[in-house]
mmCIF file of C-alpha atoms in Angstrom:
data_model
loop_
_atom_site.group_PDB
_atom_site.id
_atom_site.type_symbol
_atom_site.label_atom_id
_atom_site.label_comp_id
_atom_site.label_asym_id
_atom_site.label_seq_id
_atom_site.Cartn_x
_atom_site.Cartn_y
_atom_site.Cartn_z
ATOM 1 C CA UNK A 1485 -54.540 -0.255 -72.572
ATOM 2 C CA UNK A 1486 -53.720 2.459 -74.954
ATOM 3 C CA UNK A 1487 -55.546 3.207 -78.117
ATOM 4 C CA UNK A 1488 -53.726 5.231 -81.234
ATOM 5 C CA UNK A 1489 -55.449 8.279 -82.258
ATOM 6 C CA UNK A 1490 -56.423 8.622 -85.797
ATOM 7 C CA UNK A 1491 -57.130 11.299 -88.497
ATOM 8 C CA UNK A 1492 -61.226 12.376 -88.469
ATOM 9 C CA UNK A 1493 -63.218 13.482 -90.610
ATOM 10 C CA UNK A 1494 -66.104 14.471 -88.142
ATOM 11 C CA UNK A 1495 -65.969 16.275 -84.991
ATOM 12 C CA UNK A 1496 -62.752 14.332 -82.544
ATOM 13 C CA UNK A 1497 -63.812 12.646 -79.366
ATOM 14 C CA UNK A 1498 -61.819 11.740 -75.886
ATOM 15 C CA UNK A 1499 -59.782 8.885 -76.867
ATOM 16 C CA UNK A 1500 -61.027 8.101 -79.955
ATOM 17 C CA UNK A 1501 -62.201 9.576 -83.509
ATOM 18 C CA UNK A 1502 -64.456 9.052 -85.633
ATOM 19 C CA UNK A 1503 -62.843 7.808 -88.512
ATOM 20 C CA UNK A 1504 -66.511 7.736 -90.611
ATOM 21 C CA UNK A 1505 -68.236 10.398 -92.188
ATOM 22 C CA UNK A 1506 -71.110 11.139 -90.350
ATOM 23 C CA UNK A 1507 -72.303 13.919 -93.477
ATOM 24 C CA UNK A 1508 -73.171 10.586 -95.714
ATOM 25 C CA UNK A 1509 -75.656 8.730 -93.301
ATOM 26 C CA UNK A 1510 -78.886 10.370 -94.905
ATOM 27 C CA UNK A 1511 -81.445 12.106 -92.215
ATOM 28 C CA UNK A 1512 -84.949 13.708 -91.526
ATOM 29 C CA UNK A 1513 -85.353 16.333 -89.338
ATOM 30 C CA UNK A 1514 -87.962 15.873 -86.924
ATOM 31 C CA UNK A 1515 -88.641 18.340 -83.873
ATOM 32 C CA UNK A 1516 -84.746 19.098 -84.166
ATOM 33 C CA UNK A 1517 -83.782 15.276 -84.363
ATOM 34 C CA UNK A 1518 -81.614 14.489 -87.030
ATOM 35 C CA UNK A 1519 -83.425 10.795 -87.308
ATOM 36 C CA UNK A 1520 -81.901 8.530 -89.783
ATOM 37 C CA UNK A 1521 -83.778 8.428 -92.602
ATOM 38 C CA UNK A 1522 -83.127 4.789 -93.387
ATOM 39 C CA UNK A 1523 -84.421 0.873 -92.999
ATOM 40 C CA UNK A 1524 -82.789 -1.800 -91.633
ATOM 41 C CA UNK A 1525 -81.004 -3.212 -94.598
ATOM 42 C CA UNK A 1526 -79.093 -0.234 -95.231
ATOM 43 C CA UNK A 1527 -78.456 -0.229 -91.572
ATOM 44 C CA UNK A 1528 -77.103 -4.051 -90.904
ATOM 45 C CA UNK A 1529 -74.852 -3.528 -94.219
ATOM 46 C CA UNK A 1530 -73.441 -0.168 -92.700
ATOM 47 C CA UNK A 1531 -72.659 -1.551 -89.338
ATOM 48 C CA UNK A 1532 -70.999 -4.971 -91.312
ATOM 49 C CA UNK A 1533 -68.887 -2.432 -93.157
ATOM 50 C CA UNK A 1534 -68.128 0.408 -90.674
ATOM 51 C CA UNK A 1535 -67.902 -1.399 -87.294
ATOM 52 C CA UNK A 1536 -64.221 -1.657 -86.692
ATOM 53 C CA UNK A 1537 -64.325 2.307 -87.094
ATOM 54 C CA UNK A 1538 -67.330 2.667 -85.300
ATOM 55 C CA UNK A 1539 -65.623 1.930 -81.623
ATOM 56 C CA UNK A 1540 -66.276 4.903 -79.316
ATOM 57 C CA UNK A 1541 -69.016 6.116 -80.868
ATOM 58 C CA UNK A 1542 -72.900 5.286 -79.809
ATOM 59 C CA UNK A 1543 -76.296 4.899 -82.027
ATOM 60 C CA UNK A 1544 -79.474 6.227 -80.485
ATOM 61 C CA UNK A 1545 -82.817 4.106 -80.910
ATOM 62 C CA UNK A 1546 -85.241 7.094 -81.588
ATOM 63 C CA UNK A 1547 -88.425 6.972 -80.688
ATOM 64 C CA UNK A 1548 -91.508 9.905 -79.974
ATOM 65 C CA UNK A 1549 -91.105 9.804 -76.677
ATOM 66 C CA UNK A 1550 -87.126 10.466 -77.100
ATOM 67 C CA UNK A 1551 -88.027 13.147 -79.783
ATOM 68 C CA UNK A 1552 -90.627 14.784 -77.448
ATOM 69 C CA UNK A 1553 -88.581 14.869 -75.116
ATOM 70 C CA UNK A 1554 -85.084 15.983 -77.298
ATOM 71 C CA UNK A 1555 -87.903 18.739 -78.510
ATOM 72 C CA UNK A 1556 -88.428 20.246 -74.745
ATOM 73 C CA UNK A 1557 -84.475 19.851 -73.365
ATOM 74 C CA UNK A 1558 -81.800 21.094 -75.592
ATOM 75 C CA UNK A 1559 -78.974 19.249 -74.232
ATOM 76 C CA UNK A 1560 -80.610 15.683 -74.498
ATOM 77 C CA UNK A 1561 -81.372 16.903 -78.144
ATOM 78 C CA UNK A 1562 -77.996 17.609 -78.154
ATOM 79 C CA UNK A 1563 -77.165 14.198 -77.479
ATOM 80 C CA UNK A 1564 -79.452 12.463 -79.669
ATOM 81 C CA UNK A 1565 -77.709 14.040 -82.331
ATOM 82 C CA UNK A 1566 -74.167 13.796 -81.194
ATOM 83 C CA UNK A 1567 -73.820 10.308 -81.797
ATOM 84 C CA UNK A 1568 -73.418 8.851 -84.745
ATOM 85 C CA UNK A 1569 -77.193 8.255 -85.550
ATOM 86 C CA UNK A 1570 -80.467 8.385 -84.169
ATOM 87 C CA UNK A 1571 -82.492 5.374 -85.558
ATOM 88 C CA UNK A 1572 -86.247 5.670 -85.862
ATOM 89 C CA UNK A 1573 -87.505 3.087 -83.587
ATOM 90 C CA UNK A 1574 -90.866 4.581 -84.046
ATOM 91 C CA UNK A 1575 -93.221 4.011 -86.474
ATOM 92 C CA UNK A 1576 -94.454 7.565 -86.950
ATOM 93 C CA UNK A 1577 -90.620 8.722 -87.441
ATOM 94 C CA UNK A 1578 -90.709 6.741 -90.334
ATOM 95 C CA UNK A 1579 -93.925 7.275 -91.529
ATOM 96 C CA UNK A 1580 -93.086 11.268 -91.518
ATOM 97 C CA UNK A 1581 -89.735 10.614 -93.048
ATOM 98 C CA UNK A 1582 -91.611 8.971 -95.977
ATOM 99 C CA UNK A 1583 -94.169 11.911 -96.589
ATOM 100 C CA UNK A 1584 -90.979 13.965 -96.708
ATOM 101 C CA UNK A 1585 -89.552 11.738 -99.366
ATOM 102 C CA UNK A 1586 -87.785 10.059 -98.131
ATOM 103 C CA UNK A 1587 -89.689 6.728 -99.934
ATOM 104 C CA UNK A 1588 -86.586 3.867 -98.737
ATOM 105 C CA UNK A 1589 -87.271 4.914 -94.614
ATOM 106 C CA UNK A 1590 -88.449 2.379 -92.532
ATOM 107 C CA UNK A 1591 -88.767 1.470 -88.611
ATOM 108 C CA UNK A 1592 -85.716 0.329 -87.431
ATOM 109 C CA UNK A 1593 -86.220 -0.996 -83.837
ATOM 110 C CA UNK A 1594 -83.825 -1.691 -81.363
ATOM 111 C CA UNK A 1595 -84.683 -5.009 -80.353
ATOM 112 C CA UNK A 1596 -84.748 -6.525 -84.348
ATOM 113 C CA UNK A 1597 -81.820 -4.653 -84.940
ATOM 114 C CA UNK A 1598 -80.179 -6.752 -81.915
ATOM 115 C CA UNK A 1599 -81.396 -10.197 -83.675
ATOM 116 C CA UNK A 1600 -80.347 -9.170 -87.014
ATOM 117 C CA UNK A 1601 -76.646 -8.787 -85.416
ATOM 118 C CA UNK A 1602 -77.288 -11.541 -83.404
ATOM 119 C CA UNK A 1603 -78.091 -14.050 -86.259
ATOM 120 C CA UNK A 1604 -74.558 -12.943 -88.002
ATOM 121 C CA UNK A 1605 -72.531 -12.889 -85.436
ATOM 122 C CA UNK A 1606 -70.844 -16.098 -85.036
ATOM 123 C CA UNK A 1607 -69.856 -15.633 -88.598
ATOM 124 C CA UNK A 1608 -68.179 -12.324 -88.271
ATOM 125 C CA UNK A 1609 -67.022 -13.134 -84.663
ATOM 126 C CA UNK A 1610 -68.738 -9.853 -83.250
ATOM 127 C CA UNK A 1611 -67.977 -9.610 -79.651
ATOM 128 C CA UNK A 1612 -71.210 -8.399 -77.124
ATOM 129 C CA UNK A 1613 -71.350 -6.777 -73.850
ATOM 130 C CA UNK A 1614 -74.757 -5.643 -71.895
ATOM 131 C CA UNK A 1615 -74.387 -2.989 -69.912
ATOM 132 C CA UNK A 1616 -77.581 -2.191 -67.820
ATOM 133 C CA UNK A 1617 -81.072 -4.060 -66.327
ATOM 134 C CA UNK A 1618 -80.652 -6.025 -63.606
ATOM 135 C CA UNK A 1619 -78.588 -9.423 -62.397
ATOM 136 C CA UNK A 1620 -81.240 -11.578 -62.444
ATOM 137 C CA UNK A 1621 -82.421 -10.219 -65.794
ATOM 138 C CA UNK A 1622 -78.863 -10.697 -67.450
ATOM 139 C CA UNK A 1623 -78.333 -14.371 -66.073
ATOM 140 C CA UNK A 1624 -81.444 -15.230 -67.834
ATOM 141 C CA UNK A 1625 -80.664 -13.039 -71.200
ATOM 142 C CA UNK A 1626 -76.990 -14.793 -71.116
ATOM 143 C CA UNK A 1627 -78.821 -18.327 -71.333
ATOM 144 C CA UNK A 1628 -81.558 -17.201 -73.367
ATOM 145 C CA UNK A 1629 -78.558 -16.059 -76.028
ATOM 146 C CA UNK A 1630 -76.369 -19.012 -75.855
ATOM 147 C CA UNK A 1631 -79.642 -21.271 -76.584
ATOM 148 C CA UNK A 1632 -81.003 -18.864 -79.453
ATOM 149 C CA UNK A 1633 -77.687 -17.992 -81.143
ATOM 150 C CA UNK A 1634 -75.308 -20.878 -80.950
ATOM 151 C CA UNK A 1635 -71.768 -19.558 -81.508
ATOM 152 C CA UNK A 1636 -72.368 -15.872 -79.963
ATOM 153 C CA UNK A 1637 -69.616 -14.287 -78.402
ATOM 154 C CA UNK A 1638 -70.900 -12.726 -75.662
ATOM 155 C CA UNK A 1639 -67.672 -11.029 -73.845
ATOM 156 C CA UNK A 1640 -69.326 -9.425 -70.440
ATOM 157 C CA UNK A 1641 -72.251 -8.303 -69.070
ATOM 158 C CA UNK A 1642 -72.702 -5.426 -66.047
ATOM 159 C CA UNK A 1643 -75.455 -4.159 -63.850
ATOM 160 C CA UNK A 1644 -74.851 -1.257 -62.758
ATOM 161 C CA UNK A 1645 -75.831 0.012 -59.318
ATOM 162 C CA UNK A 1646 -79.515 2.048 -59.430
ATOM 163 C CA UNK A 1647 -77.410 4.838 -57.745
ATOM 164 C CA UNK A 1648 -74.657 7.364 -59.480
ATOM 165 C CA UNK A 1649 -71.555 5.817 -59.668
ATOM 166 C CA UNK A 1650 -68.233 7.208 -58.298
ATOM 167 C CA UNK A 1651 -65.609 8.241 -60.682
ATOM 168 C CA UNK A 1652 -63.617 5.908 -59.175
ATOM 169 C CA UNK A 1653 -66.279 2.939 -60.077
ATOM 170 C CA UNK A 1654 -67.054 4.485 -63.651
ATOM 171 C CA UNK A 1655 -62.736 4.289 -64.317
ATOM 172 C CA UNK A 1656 -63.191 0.690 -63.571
ATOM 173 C CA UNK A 1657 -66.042 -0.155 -65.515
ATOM 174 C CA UNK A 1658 -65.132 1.489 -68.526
ATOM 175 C CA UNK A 1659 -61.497 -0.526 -67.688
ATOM 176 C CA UNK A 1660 -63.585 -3.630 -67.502
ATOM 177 C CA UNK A 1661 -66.034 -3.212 -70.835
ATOM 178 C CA UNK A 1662 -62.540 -2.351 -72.611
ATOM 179 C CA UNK A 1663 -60.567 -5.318 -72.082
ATOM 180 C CA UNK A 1664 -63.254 -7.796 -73.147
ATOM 181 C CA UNK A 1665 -62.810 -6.071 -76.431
ATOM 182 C CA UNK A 1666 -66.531 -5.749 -77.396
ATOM 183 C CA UNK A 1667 -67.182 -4.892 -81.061
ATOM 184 C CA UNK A 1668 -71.229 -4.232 -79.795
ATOM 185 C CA UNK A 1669 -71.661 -2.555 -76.229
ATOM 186 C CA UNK A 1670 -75.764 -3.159 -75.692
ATOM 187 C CA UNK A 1671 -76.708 -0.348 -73.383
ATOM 188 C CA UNK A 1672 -80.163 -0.890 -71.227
ATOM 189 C CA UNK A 1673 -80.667 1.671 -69.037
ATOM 190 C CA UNK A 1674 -83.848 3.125 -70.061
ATOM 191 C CA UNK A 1675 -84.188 6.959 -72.275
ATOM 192 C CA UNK A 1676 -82.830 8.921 -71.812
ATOM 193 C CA UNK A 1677 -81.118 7.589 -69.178
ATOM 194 C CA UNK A 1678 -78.909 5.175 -71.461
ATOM 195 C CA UNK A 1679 -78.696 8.194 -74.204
ATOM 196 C CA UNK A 1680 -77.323 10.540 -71.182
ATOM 197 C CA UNK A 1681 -74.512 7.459 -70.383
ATOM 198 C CA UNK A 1682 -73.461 6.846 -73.686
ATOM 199 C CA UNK A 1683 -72.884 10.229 -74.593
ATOM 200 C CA UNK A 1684 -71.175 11.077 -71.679
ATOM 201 C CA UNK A 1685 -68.399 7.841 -72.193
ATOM 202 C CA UNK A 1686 -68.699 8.396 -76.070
ATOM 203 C CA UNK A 1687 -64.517 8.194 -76.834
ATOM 204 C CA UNK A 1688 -63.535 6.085 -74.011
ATOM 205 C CA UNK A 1689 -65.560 3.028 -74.869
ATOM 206 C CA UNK A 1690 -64.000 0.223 -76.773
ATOM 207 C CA UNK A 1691 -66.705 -1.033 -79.229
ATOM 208 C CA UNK A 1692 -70.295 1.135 -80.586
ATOM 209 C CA UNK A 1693 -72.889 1.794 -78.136
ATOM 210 C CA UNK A 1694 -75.946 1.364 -78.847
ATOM 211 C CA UNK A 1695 -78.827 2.066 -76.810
ATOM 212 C CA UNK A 1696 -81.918 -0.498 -76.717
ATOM 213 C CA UNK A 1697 -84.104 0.433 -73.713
ATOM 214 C CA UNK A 1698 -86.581 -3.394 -73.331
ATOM 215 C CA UNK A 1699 -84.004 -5.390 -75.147
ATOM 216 C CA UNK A 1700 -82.633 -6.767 -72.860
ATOM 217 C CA UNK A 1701 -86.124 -7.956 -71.487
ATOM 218 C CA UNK A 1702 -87.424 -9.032 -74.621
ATOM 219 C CA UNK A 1703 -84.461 -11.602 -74.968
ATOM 220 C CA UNK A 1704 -84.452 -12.371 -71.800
ATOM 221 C CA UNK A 1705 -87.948 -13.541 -72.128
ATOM 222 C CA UNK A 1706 -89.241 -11.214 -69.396
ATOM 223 C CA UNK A 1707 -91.509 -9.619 -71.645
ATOM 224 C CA UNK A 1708 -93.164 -10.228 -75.614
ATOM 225 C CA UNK A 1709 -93.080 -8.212 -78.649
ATOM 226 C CA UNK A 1710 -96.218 -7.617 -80.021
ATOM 227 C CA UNK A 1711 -97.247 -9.397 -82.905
ATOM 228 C CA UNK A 1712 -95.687 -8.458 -86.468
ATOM 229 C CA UNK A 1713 -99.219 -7.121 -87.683
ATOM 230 C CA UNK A 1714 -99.297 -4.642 -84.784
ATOM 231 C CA UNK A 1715 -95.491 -3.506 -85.089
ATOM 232 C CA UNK A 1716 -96.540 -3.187 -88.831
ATOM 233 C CA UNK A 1717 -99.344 -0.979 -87.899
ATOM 234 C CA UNK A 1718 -97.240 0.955 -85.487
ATOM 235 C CA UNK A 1719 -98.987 -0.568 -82.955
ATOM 236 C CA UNK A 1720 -96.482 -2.342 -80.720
ATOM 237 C CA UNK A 1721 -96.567 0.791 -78.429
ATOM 238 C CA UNK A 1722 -100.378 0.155 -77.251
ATOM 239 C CA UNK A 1723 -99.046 -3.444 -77.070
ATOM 240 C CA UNK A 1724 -96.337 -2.630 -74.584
ATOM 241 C CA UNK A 1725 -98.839 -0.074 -72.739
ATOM 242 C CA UNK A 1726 -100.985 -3.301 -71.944
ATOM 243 C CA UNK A 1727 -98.495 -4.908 -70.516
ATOM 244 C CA UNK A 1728 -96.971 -2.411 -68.293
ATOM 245 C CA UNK A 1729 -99.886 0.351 -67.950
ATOM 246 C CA UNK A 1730 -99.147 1.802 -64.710
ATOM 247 C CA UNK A 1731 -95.296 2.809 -65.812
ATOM 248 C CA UNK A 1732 -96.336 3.680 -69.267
ATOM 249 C CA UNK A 1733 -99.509 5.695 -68.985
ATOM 250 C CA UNK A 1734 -98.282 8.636 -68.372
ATOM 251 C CA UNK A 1735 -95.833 8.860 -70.697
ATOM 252 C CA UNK A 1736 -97.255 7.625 -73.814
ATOM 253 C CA UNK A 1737 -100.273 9.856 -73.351
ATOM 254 C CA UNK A 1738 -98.466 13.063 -72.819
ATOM 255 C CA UNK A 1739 -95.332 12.519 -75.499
ATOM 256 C CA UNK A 1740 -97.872 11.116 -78.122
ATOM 257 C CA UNK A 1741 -100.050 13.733 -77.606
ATOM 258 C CA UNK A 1742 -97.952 16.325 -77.555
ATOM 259 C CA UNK A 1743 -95.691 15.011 -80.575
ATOM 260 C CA UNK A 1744 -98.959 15.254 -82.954
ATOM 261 C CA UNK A 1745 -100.012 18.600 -81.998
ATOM 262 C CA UNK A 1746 -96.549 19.615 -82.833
ATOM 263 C CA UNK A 1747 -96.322 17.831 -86.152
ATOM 264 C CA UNK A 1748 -100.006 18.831 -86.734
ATOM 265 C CA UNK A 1749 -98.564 22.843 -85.961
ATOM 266 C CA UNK A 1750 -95.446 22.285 -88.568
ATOM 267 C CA UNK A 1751 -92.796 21.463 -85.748
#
């Protein structure tokens, strides 16, 4: 398969362009993260009206632990702001976006931005492929899908092996995801795991990437979203800490920590 280069207005990438200017997506800058300083109906309308130029490209789903962690290695900052956006997934994103004026942001997370492009897609025939979790996991997000959205194209799904792949086995993948012709490539792999992947096959994947850590478990069923008062209340991070304490200890306490004394030093 051969794809046609085309004129940019951004920065050119292997195999494709980008073909949108990147200039107009309003941002904040937080701890060197250009985080998109928008909500999710200015988000669902962009993606309705950009996403045939959007293929090759990748969105990242921001969050503090992403932006602690863009904050202390360059390169992954690098990459959060490489792609086309950098969503705020986090509540306190937002909220600082907002005390900076900017009055319209709002949390964008990954896994409602899946169901709001979920609920339209049999309408604007949007084509899906999940790339990431496990087998099991995707054989029970496929029928989940199919039960939830009636109509959904879903063109492939892949897990990939827990070790590095060969460049041999990455050619064929990236062969594979291609020919189904996905207009949405739903990466899983975990930050900044999935953030290092897309960035890395950002031009030579047919279709945006868009990486959405849990979402694949939360449609899968494997695991719940906290209630809508506690993702109001910026919350839903203490609710996913209770259900998987022993992997997320650690983390949460040392990024959350860290990202307010930062903010509190003017970061």
């Amino acid at each position: 398969m051969s794809y046609v280069l085309r004129k940019t207005v951004d920065r050119p990438v292997e195999g494709f362009v980008r073909t949108v200017d990147k200039s107009k997506i309003p941002t904040c800058n937080i701890l060197g993260v250009n985080i998109a300083a928008i909500n999710m109906e200015w988000l669902i309308g962009y993606l309705k009206k950009h996403i045939k130029d959007l293929t090759g490209d990748y969105i990242c789903v921001s969050n503090v632990h992403t932006t602690v962690t863009s904050y202390e290695e360059p390169d992954y900052g690098a990459i959060q702001n490489g792609g086309i956006m950098a969503i705020p997934d986090g509540g306190p994103l937002s909220t600082i976006g907002r005390k900076r004026g900017h009055i319209n942001m709002a949390r964008t997370t990954g896994p409602s931005l899946m169901g709001e492009i979920f609920k339209v897609s049999a309408e604007k025939g949007y084509r899906h492929y999940f790339c990431g979790s496990t087998e099991e996991t995707l054989e029970k997000l496929f029928q989940k899908l199919k039960e939830n959205y009636p109509g959904l194209e879903i063109a492939g799904m892949y897990s990939p092996p827990f070790r590095p792949m060969t460049d041999v086995e990455d050619e064929v993948i990236v062969k594979v995801i291609n020919d189904t012709k996905p207009d949405f490539v739903w990466v899983g792999l975990g930050a900044p795991k999935q953030e290092r992947w897309m960035a890395a096959h950002q031009g030579r994947v047919s279709g945006l990437m868009i990486g959405i850590g849990a979402g694949f478990d939360y449609y899968a069923e494997n695991i719940s979203r906290a209630p809508e008062w506690m993702q109001k209340s910026n919350l839903e991070w203490f609710y996913r800490l209770m259900q998987d304490p022993k992997r997320l200890f650690k983390r949460y306490f040392y990024t959350n920590t860290k990202f307010i004394w930062l903010v509190l030093r003017g970061k």
